[in-house]
Short mmCIF file of C-alpha atoms and ligand atoms in Angstrom, two decimals:
data_model
loop_
_atom_site.label_atom_id
_atom_site.label_comp_id
_atom_site.label_asym_id
_atom_site.label_seq_id
_atom_site.Cartn_x
_atom_site.Cartn_y
_atom_site.Cartn_z
CA MET A 1 10.33 -27.04 15.13
CA THR A 2 10.03 -24.38 12.42
CA SER A 3 7.74 -24.98 9.46
CA ALA A 4 10.80 -25.10 7.16
CA GLU A 5 12.11 -28.23 8.81
CA THR A 6 9.32 -30.12 7.14
CA ALA A 7 10.85 -29.40 3.72
CA SER A 8 14.29 -29.14 2.22
CA CYS A 9 15.03 -25.51 1.48
CA PRO A 10 17.67 -22.84 2.02
CA VAL A 11 17.27 -21.11 5.37
CA HIS A 12 18.42 -17.54 5.86
CA GLN A 13 19.01 -16.92 9.57
CA ASN A 14 19.85 -13.23 9.22
CA PHE A 15 16.97 -11.95 7.14
CA ASP A 16 15.00 -9.54 9.33
CA PRO A 17 12.76 -7.10 7.43
CA LEU A 18 12.26 -5.04 10.60
CA GLU A 19 15.91 -4.46 11.27
CA GLU A 20 17.03 -0.79 11.18
CA THR A 21 19.34 -0.92 8.15
CA TYR A 22 16.78 -2.87 6.13
CA LEU A 23 14.05 -0.36 6.97
CA ALA A 24 16.35 2.51 5.97
CA ASP A 25 17.23 0.87 2.64
CA PRO A 26 16.04 -2.69 1.90
CA TYR A 27 17.34 -2.77 -1.67
CA PRO A 28 20.95 -3.93 -1.11
CA THR A 29 19.66 -6.90 0.94
CA MET A 30 16.96 -7.63 -1.62
CA SER A 31 19.42 -7.72 -4.48
CA ALA A 32 21.91 -9.86 -2.53
CA VAL A 33 19.35 -12.51 -1.55
CA ARG A 34 17.79 -12.54 -5.02
CA ALA A 35 21.22 -13.35 -6.49
CA GLU A 36 22.26 -15.86 -3.79
CA VAL A 37 19.11 -17.61 -2.52
CA PRO A 38 16.11 -16.52 -4.60
CA VAL A 39 13.66 -18.52 -2.47
CA PHE A 40 14.51 -19.15 1.18
CA TYR A 41 12.94 -19.70 4.56
CA SER A 42 13.30 -16.96 7.16
CA PRO A 43 12.85 -18.16 10.77
CA GLU A 44 12.63 -14.53 11.89
CA VAL A 45 9.27 -14.05 10.16
CA ASP A 46 8.39 -17.75 9.74
CA MET A 47 7.90 -17.25 6.00
CA TRP A 48 9.32 -18.45 2.72
CA VAL A 49 10.73 -15.36 1.06
CA VAL A 50 10.44 -15.13 -2.73
CA THR A 51 12.52 -12.57 -4.61
CA ARG A 52 12.59 -13.23 -8.36
CA TYR A 53 10.15 -11.57 -10.73
CA GLY A 54 9.21 -14.82 -12.50
CA ASP A 55 8.52 -16.71 -9.25
CA ILE A 56 6.42 -13.88 -7.83
CA GLU A 57 4.47 -13.53 -11.06
CA SER A 58 3.74 -17.27 -11.03
CA VAL A 59 2.37 -16.96 -7.47
CA PHE A 60 0.07 -14.07 -8.46
CA LYS A 61 -1.20 -16.08 -11.41
CA ASP A 62 -2.08 -19.16 -9.36
CA PRO A 63 -4.63 -18.15 -6.70
CA GLY A 64 -5.70 -21.80 -6.38
CA SER A 65 -2.33 -22.83 -4.94
CA TYR A 66 -1.49 -19.54 -3.21
CA SER A 67 -4.32 -18.19 -1.07
CA ALA A 68 -4.50 -14.46 -0.29
CA SER A 69 -6.21 -15.16 3.05
CA ILE A 70 -3.09 -14.35 5.06
CA GLY A 71 -2.85 -10.79 3.65
CA GLN A 72 -4.10 -8.86 6.69
CA ARG A 73 -3.11 -11.22 9.50
CA PRO A 74 -0.55 -10.06 12.08
CA VAL A 75 2.91 -11.22 11.00
CA PHE A 76 3.92 -11.88 14.61
CA PRO A 77 1.72 -13.68 17.17
CA LEU A 78 -0.42 -11.40 19.35
CA THR A 79 -0.45 -11.55 23.13
CA ASP A 80 -3.43 -13.28 24.73
CA GLU A 81 -4.55 -9.94 26.13
CA ALA A 82 -4.55 -8.23 22.70
CA ARG A 83 -6.31 -11.20 21.14
CA GLU A 84 -9.00 -11.04 23.82
CA ILE A 85 -9.62 -7.32 23.21
CA VAL A 86 -9.85 -7.84 19.46
CA ARG A 87 -12.16 -10.81 19.84
CA GLY A 88 -14.51 -8.68 21.95
CA GLY A 89 -15.34 -6.09 19.32
CA PHE A 90 -13.50 -6.39 16.04
CA HIS A 91 -15.22 -8.59 13.49
CA ALA A 92 -13.51 -8.00 10.14
CA THR A 93 -13.94 -10.79 7.62
CA PRO A 94 -12.17 -11.18 4.25
CA VAL A 95 -13.70 -9.27 1.37
CA MET A 96 -10.92 -8.13 -0.98
CA SER A 97 -7.16 -8.33 -0.58
CA ASP A 98 -7.35 -11.25 1.89
CA CYS A 99 -10.23 -13.05 0.24
CA ASP A 100 -10.22 -15.98 -2.19
CA PRO A 101 -12.66 -16.91 -4.95
CA PRO A 102 -15.57 -17.36 -5.24
CA ARG A 103 -16.39 -14.81 -2.48
CA HIS A 104 -13.63 -12.48 -3.73
CA THR A 105 -14.94 -12.62 -7.32
CA ARG A 106 -18.47 -11.64 -6.27
CA ILE A 107 -17.43 -8.78 -4.00
CA ARG A 108 -14.71 -7.40 -6.29
CA LYS A 109 -17.21 -7.23 -9.17
CA HIS A 110 -19.29 -4.63 -7.30
CA ASN A 111 -16.27 -2.72 -6.10
CA MET A 112 -14.85 -2.50 -9.61
CA LYS A 113 -17.76 -0.28 -10.59
CA GLY A 114 -16.55 2.33 -8.14
CA PHE A 115 -13.04 2.28 -9.59
CA SER A 116 -13.88 2.16 -13.29
CA ALA A 117 -11.98 4.52 -15.61
CA ARG A 118 -15.14 6.65 -15.82
CA ARG A 119 -15.57 6.92 -12.04
CA THR A 120 -11.89 7.69 -11.60
CA ALA A 121 -12.05 10.38 -14.29
CA VAL A 122 -14.94 12.01 -12.42
CA LEU A 123 -12.64 12.35 -9.41
CA GLU A 124 -9.91 14.14 -11.38
CA PRO A 125 -11.24 17.72 -10.95
CA LYS A 126 -11.60 17.07 -7.20
CA VAL A 127 -8.00 15.85 -6.97
CA TRP A 128 -6.82 18.94 -8.86
CA ALA A 129 -8.82 21.24 -6.60
CA LYS A 130 -7.59 19.69 -3.35
CA ALA A 131 -3.98 19.38 -4.53
CA THR A 132 -3.98 23.00 -5.72
CA GLU A 133 -5.37 24.18 -2.39
CA LEU A 134 -2.63 22.29 -0.51
CA VAL A 135 0.21 23.43 -2.76
CA ASP A 136 -1.02 27.05 -2.73
CA ALA A 137 -0.88 27.03 1.06
CA ILE A 138 2.88 26.30 1.11
CA GLU A 139 5.01 29.25 2.23
CA PRO A 140 8.53 29.81 0.88
CA GLY A 141 11.20 28.26 3.10
CA ARG A 142 11.67 24.83 4.60
CA VAL A 143 8.63 22.59 4.28
CA ASP A 144 7.74 18.96 4.96
CA LEU A 145 5.96 17.80 1.80
CA VAL A 146 4.47 14.79 3.59
CA SER A 147 2.44 16.85 6.04
CA ALA A 148 1.79 19.60 3.49
CA VAL A 149 0.65 17.51 0.52
CA THR A 150 1.27 13.77 0.29
CA TYR A 151 -0.45 12.91 3.59
CA PRO A 152 -3.61 15.03 3.33
CA LEU A 153 -4.38 14.59 -0.39
CA PRO A 154 -4.91 10.80 -0.63
CA ALA A 155 -6.61 10.72 2.77
CA TYR A 156 -9.04 13.47 1.80
CA MET A 157 -9.79 11.79 -1.54
CA ILE A 158 -10.44 8.27 -0.23
CA PHE A 159 -12.39 9.38 2.83
CA THR A 160 -14.59 11.63 0.70
CA PHE A 161 -15.02 8.79 -1.79
CA ILE A 162 -16.13 6.40 0.97
CA GLY A 163 -18.23 9.14 2.56
CA PHE A 164 -16.36 9.58 5.88
CA PRO A 165 -16.57 13.12 7.27
CA ASP A 166 -13.52 15.30 6.63
CA ALA A 167 -13.35 16.17 10.33
CA ASP A 168 -12.52 12.54 11.21
CA MET A 169 -9.43 12.42 8.99
CA ASP A 170 -6.75 12.69 11.67
CA MET A 171 -8.45 10.13 13.92
CA LEU A 172 -8.80 7.69 11.01
CA LYS A 173 -5.20 8.25 9.94
CA ARG A 174 -4.07 7.48 13.49
CA TRP A 175 -6.05 4.25 13.56
CA CYS A 176 -4.61 3.30 10.16
CA GLY A 177 -1.08 3.84 11.50
CA ASN A 178 -2.03 1.52 14.36
CA ARG A 179 -3.35 -1.03 11.92
CA MET A 180 -0.12 -0.99 9.94
CA LEU A 181 1.91 -1.75 13.04
CA PHE A 182 -0.58 -4.36 14.25
CA SER A 183 -0.73 -6.46 11.06
CA TRP A 184 2.65 -5.82 9.42
CA GLY A 185 4.91 -4.72 12.29
CA ARG A 186 6.20 -6.14 15.57
CA PRO A 187 4.39 -4.14 18.28
CA SER A 188 5.38 -4.63 21.91
CA PRO A 189 2.80 -6.24 24.24
CA GLU A 190 1.96 -2.78 25.63
CA GLU A 191 1.51 -1.34 22.13
CA GLN A 192 -0.60 -4.34 21.13
CA LYS A 193 -3.00 -3.63 23.98
CA ASP A 194 -3.49 0.02 22.96
CA ILE A 195 -3.74 -0.81 19.29
CA ALA A 196 -6.24 -3.62 19.87
CA GLY A 197 -8.49 -1.08 21.65
CA ASN A 198 -8.23 1.28 18.69
CA MET A 199 -8.92 -1.50 16.20
CA VAL A 200 -12.20 -2.13 18.02
CA ARG A 201 -13.00 1.61 17.88
CA TYR A 202 -12.11 1.75 14.18
CA TRP A 203 -14.30 -1.26 13.46
CA ARG A 204 -17.29 0.18 15.39
CA TYR A 205 -16.85 3.45 13.55
CA CYS A 206 -17.17 1.59 10.21
CA GLU A 207 -20.19 -0.38 11.44
CA GLU A 208 -21.99 2.74 12.62
CA PHE A 209 -21.12 4.59 9.44
CA VAL A 210 -22.57 1.85 7.20
CA ALA A 211 -25.68 1.55 9.42
CA ASP A 212 -26.22 5.28 8.94
CA ARG A 213 -25.78 5.07 5.15
CA ALA A 214 -28.18 2.11 5.06
CA LYS A 215 -30.82 4.42 6.57
CA ASN A 216 -29.82 7.59 4.70
CA PRO A 217 -27.94 6.83 1.47
CA ARG A 218 -26.04 9.75 0.00
CA ASP A 219 -23.82 10.47 -3.00
CA ASP A 220 -20.81 8.35 -2.10
CA PHE A 221 -19.35 4.92 -2.81
CA THR A 222 -20.68 3.33 0.39
CA SER A 223 -24.20 4.45 -0.50
CA ASP A 224 -23.74 2.97 -4.01
CA LEU A 225 -22.95 -0.38 -2.39
CA VAL A 226 -25.94 0.00 -0.06
CA ARG A 227 -28.17 0.51 -3.13
CA ILE A 228 -26.78 -2.65 -4.73
CA HIS A 229 -27.53 -4.47 -1.47
CA ARG A 230 -31.09 -3.15 -1.40
CA ASP A 231 -31.75 -4.30 -4.96
CA ASP A 232 -30.22 -7.71 -4.31
CA PRO A 233 -29.19 -8.62 -0.74
CA GLU A 234 -27.38 -11.70 -2.12
CA ALA A 235 -25.05 -9.49 -4.20
CA VAL A 236 -23.34 -7.88 -1.23
CA SER A 237 -24.35 -7.92 2.45
CA LEU A 238 -24.24 -4.95 4.84
CA GLU A 239 -21.56 -6.75 6.84
CA GLU A 240 -19.46 -7.04 3.68
CA ILE A 241 -19.93 -3.32 3.02
CA VAL A 242 -18.57 -2.57 6.51
CA ASN A 243 -15.53 -4.64 5.59
CA VAL A 244 -15.11 -2.82 2.30
CA ALA A 245 -15.21 0.59 4.03
CA TYR A 246 -12.73 -0.67 6.60
CA GLY A 247 -10.42 -2.04 3.89
CA LEU A 248 -10.51 0.91 1.51
CA SER A 249 -10.06 3.42 4.30
CA PHE A 250 -6.59 1.94 4.78
CA ALA A 251 -5.57 0.83 1.27
CA GLY A 252 -6.55 4.11 -0.30
CA HIS A 253 -4.13 6.48 1.38
CA GLU A 254 -1.11 4.99 3.23
CA THR A 255 -0.01 3.48 -0.07
CA THR A 256 -0.39 6.67 -2.07
CA THR A 257 1.04 8.98 0.58
CA ASN A 258 4.15 6.81 0.70
CA TYR A 259 4.38 6.36 -3.03
CA THR A 260 4.06 10.06 -3.85
CA SER A 261 6.69 10.91 -1.22
CA ASN A 262 9.03 8.26 -2.66
CA ILE A 263 8.79 9.51 -6.24
CA ILE A 264 9.28 13.16 -5.25
CA ARG A 265 12.35 12.17 -3.25
CA ARG A 266 13.84 10.15 -6.14
CA LEU A 267 13.25 12.88 -8.70
CA LEU A 268 14.81 15.56 -6.53
CA THR A 269 17.77 13.28 -5.79
CA HIS A 270 18.26 12.79 -9.53
CA ARG A 271 18.13 16.49 -10.23
CA SER A 272 18.61 16.38 -13.99
CA GLN A 273 15.58 14.07 -14.28
CA TRP A 274 13.50 16.48 -12.18
CA GLU A 275 14.57 19.25 -14.56
CA ASP A 276 13.56 17.07 -17.52
CA VAL A 277 10.10 16.64 -15.98
CA CYS A 278 9.77 20.37 -15.33
CA ALA A 279 10.74 21.10 -18.95
CA ASP A 280 8.42 18.45 -20.43
CA ARG A 281 5.29 17.50 -18.42
CA GLU A 282 4.68 14.61 -20.79
CA LEU A 283 7.44 12.86 -18.85
CA VAL A 284 5.37 12.84 -15.65
CA THR A 285 3.67 9.54 -16.51
CA ASP A 286 7.05 7.92 -17.28
CA ALA A 287 8.36 9.20 -13.96
CA ILE A 288 5.34 7.72 -12.15
CA GLU A 289 5.96 4.26 -13.64
CA GLU A 290 9.68 4.36 -12.94
CA GLY A 291 8.95 5.41 -9.36
CA LEU A 292 6.58 2.45 -8.98
CA ARG A 293 9.30 0.14 -10.25
CA TYR A 294 12.25 1.62 -8.39
CA ASP A 295 10.78 2.72 -5.09
CA SER A 296 7.17 1.63 -4.64
CA SER A 297 5.25 1.90 -1.42
CA ILE A 298 4.41 -1.80 -0.99
CA ILE A 299 7.69 -3.68 -0.99
CA ALA A 300 6.31 -7.03 0.20
CA TRP A 301 2.98 -8.87 0.13
CA ARG A 302 1.84 -12.23 1.43
CA ARG A 303 0.23 -15.50 0.39
CA ILE A 304 -0.23 -18.94 2.00
CA THR A 305 -0.03 -22.25 0.15
CA THR A 306 -3.16 -24.39 -0.15
CA ARG A 307 -1.14 -27.47 -1.19
CA PRO A 308 2.51 -28.53 -1.29
CA VAL A 309 4.26 -26.57 -4.06
CA THR A 310 7.71 -26.25 -5.62
CA LEU A 311 8.67 -22.65 -6.18
CA GLY A 312 12.00 -21.61 -7.68
CA GLY A 313 13.18 -25.19 -7.12
CA VAL A 314 12.27 -25.11 -3.40
CA ASP A 315 9.65 -27.38 -1.84
CA ILE A 316 7.11 -25.57 0.32
CA PRO A 317 4.50 -27.53 2.30
CA GLU A 318 0.77 -26.86 2.42
CA GLY A 319 0.10 -23.96 4.80
CA GLY A 320 3.50 -22.41 4.04
CA LYS A 321 3.47 -18.65 4.55
CA ILE A 322 5.00 -16.76 1.65
CA MET A 323 6.52 -13.30 1.59
CA LEU A 324 6.68 -11.89 -1.93
CA LEU A 325 9.44 -9.28 -2.10
CA LEU A 326 7.92 -7.01 -4.74
CA GLY A 327 10.78 -4.55 -4.30
CA ALA A 328 13.25 -7.29 -5.32
CA ALA A 329 11.13 -8.38 -8.31
CA ASN A 330 11.00 -4.81 -9.57
CA ARG A 331 14.79 -4.70 -9.74
CA ASP A 332 15.31 -8.19 -11.15
CA PRO A 333 18.08 -8.05 -13.81
CA GLU A 334 16.33 -10.88 -15.67
CA VAL A 335 13.57 -8.40 -16.52
CA PHE A 336 14.91 -4.85 -16.17
CA HIS A 337 17.93 -3.37 -17.86
CA ALA A 338 20.37 -1.77 -15.34
CA PRO A 339 17.75 -2.36 -12.61
CA GLU A 340 19.50 -0.46 -9.82
CA SER A 341 19.44 2.81 -11.81
CA PHE A 342 16.55 5.22 -11.42
CA ASP A 343 15.86 6.32 -14.98
CA ILE A 344 12.57 7.87 -16.07
CA HIS A 345 13.67 7.56 -19.73
CA ARG A 346 13.91 3.75 -19.67
CA ASP A 347 11.33 1.83 -21.69
CA ASP A 348 10.80 -1.19 -19.42
CA SER A 349 9.43 0.41 -16.20
CA ARG A 350 5.83 -0.51 -16.96
CA SER A 351 6.46 -4.21 -16.42
CA HIS A 352 6.73 -3.60 -12.66
CA LEU A 353 4.68 -5.65 -10.20
CA ALA A 354 4.02 -2.74 -7.84
CA PHE A 355 0.24 -3.23 -8.07
CA GLY A 356 0.39 -7.04 -8.16
CA LYS A 357 -1.01 -9.06 -11.05
CA GLY A 358 -4.05 -11.23 -11.71
CA ILE A 359 -7.28 -11.45 -9.75
CA HIS A 360 -6.15 -9.17 -6.89
CA PHE A 361 -4.57 -6.51 -9.10
CA CYS A 362 -4.79 -3.26 -7.15
CA LEU A 363 -8.22 -1.74 -7.43
CA GLY A 364 -6.96 1.77 -6.77
CA ALA A 365 -4.08 1.76 -9.28
CA ALA A 366 -5.69 4.35 -11.57
CA LEU A 367 -6.55 6.62 -8.64
CA ALA A 368 -3.05 6.32 -7.14
CA ARG A 369 -1.41 7.08 -10.47
CA MET A 370 -3.72 10.04 -11.01
CA GLU A 371 -3.05 11.56 -7.58
CA ALA A 372 0.72 11.19 -7.98
CA ARG A 373 0.60 12.63 -11.51
CA ILE A 374 -1.37 15.69 -10.41
CA VAL A 375 0.97 16.34 -7.49
CA LEU A 376 4.04 16.11 -9.74
CA GLU A 377 2.48 18.35 -12.39
CA LEU A 378 1.62 20.96 -9.78
CA LEU A 379 5.03 20.85 -8.13
CA ALA A 380 6.79 21.07 -11.50
CA GLU A 381 4.69 24.10 -12.40
CA ARG A 382 4.77 25.95 -9.07
CA ALA A 383 8.18 25.09 -7.68
CA PRO A 384 10.62 23.78 -10.29
CA GLY A 385 13.40 25.32 -8.20
CA MET A 386 12.60 23.42 -4.98
CA THR A 387 15.48 21.41 -3.58
CA LEU A 388 15.74 18.45 -1.26
CA VAL A 389 17.22 19.26 2.15
CA GLU A 390 20.41 17.23 1.92
CA GLU A 391 21.25 16.76 5.57
CA GLN A 392 17.86 15.26 6.51
CA GLU A 393 17.54 11.78 7.96
CA TYR A 394 14.74 9.66 6.55
CA THR A 395 12.80 7.42 8.92
CA PHE A 396 10.30 4.74 7.94
CA PRO A 397 7.47 3.03 9.86
CA ALA A 398 8.66 -0.35 11.15
CA ASN A 399 6.68 -2.91 9.18
CA ILE A 400 7.35 -5.50 6.49
CA SER A 401 5.21 -4.10 3.65
CA PHE A 402 4.49 -0.37 3.57
CA ARG A 403 7.40 1.95 2.86
CA GLY A 404 7.65 5.71 2.63
CA PRO A 405 9.48 8.44 4.57
CA ARG A 406 7.72 9.95 7.57
CA ARG A 407 8.99 13.40 6.53
CA LEU A 408 10.32 14.83 3.28
CA LEU A 409 11.96 18.20 3.78
CA VAL A 410 12.45 20.53 0.84
CA ASP A 411 13.43 24.17 0.49
CA TRP A 412 10.52 25.83 -1.26
CA PRO A 413 11.51 28.82 -3.37
CA ALA A 414 9.91 32.26 -3.16
CA ALA A 415 7.42 32.87 -5.98
CA THR A 416 9.05 34.57 -8.98
C1 HEM Y 501 0.87 3.60 -5.14
C2 HEM Y 501 -0.15 3.20 -4.42
C3 HEM Y 501 -0.58 1.76 -4.31
C4 HEM Y 501 0.16 0.63 -4.38
C5 HEM Y 501 1.67 0.50 -4.59
C6 HEM Y 501 -0.75 -0.50 -4.23
C7 HEM Y 501 -0.37 -1.83 -4.28
C8 HEM Y 501 -1.25 -2.89 -4.15
C9 HEM Y 501 -0.85 -4.27 -4.11
C10 HEM Y 501 0.58 -4.79 -4.22
C11 HEM Y 501 -1.97 -5.02 -3.95
C12 HEM Y 501 -2.05 -6.52 -3.75
C13 HEM Y 501 -2.20 -7.29 -5.04
C14 HEM Y 501 -2.31 -8.77 -4.79
O1 HEM Y 501 -2.54 -9.22 -3.67
O2 HEM Y 501 -2.16 -9.51 -5.77
C15 HEM Y 501 -3.10 -4.10 -3.89
C16 HEM Y 501 -4.40 -4.50 -3.74
C17 HEM Y 501 -5.42 -3.61 -3.51
N1 HEM Y 501 -5.36 -2.24 -3.53
FE1 HEM Y 501 -3.72 -1.12 -3.90
N2 HEM Y 501 -2.02 0.00 -4.05
C18 HEM Y 501 -1.97 1.37 -4.11
C19 HEM Y 501 -3.04 2.24 -4.00
C20 HEM Y 501 -4.34 1.87 -3.75
C21 HEM Y 501 -5.45 2.78 -3.62
C22 HEM Y 501 -5.37 4.30 -3.79
C23 HEM Y 501 -6.55 2.02 -3.34
C24 HEM Y 501 -7.98 2.42 -3.10
C25 HEM Y 501 -8.51 3.50 -3.47
C26 HEM Y 501 -6.14 0.64 -3.32
C27 HEM Y 501 -6.96 -0.42 -3.10
C28 HEM Y 501 -6.59 -1.74 -3.21
C29 HEM Y 501 -7.52 -2.84 -3.00
C30 HEM Y 501 -8.99 -2.75 -2.63
C31 HEM Y 501 -6.78 -4.02 -3.20
C32 HEM Y 501 -7.28 -5.45 -3.11
C33 HEM Y 501 -7.79 -5.88 -4.48
C34 HEM Y 501 -8.26 -7.30 -4.51
O3 HEM Y 501 -7.87 -8.10 -3.66
O4 HEM Y 501 -9.04 -7.64 -5.41
N3 HEM Y 501 -4.79 0.60 -3.56
N4 HEM Y 501 -2.62 -2.81 -4.02
#
């Protein structure tokens, strides 16, 4: 018996967020279901899918009824073998995105210090320097902007911020790709086995890293947390710091790599808007917000009910798993004028829910916006004439939440 049979609610048999056409372009499906069955149960993912802006906002604003604890759990059941491997050496516990109050409130308070406007501003010259180095290295001709810029920049920034050595970047990125598939995708039993092994390695890496910083604190965010722990062990434990390093080392780059690739793609597709940005850099921030509304990098996020609720007129039992289709909310015609049009000149983009809302509002929003802004400013200055390679095929990692093209090919002009 599916969980939905315990309540009366529309059931959508054909909704599969891992199906090829949905991965290639989820927006037609999102807009169809939002109009026809705004809240429905999907047996494929065993979740209640919520599509309207107002319903999603009400979930974000009610953490007492909608727990975040499900946020990092595998969507699909793991094999016994994978579960056994994970149990043997992977001990992550909730600290941020999958944590509820009061623990979440205490831990987030200390993390906020690291992401304050002042701390983020201090990072700006470093983002400029790294982004300039990457853009300067591009040769005229055909180039993949993901591997050249949007992949290395956020990874370098967040790993340096945490304190991870630069040399470990590719290994960490690989493990993060594994983690995405493990928790938000549908890996085969064979893949699960390999990934489970890497999750254990990734976890040990974080443990050893924090143990080292506990002995030899340096000038990085992890060491700041270690100092807070030393002053008051009740404030944040070393085990919680391991979890924070593990969490940030994922949240801080996949999201921004994908987002920056998405906005570059949309601007180049809407050529006249790219030309507007090149002519007036003040428009970059508007472009960033419209990109977050129209084509963000987290298209779905999860919650689980702590009590029976009625959402959008549908009864959901306690323990009901909820999939919030942020991509659908951000194109809801109840909130956005002409929502299916990409338009950097619109005045309602900023209402998007791309970073969530309420107590879990994205901690890295300012950093993500800053990195994307700097990349766009640099590209507009150095290569206003670059063009998107029209015949390219975009592919996307198969998972329910994180969306961005694996490659983004452009023709980079010769310097004038
Ligand atoms: C464009 C890029 C990004 C997008 C679209 C994005 C989106 C989100 C979303 C939707 C949430 C969940 C909100 C909720 O559950 O209510 C979230 C939470 C979070 N994000 Fe981001 N994010 C981005 C970049 C970043 C970066 C760069 C970092 C770190 C440097 C980061 C760190 C976090 C953390 C730690 C949380 C959990 C906060 C909490 O539970 O209190 N994110 N983000």
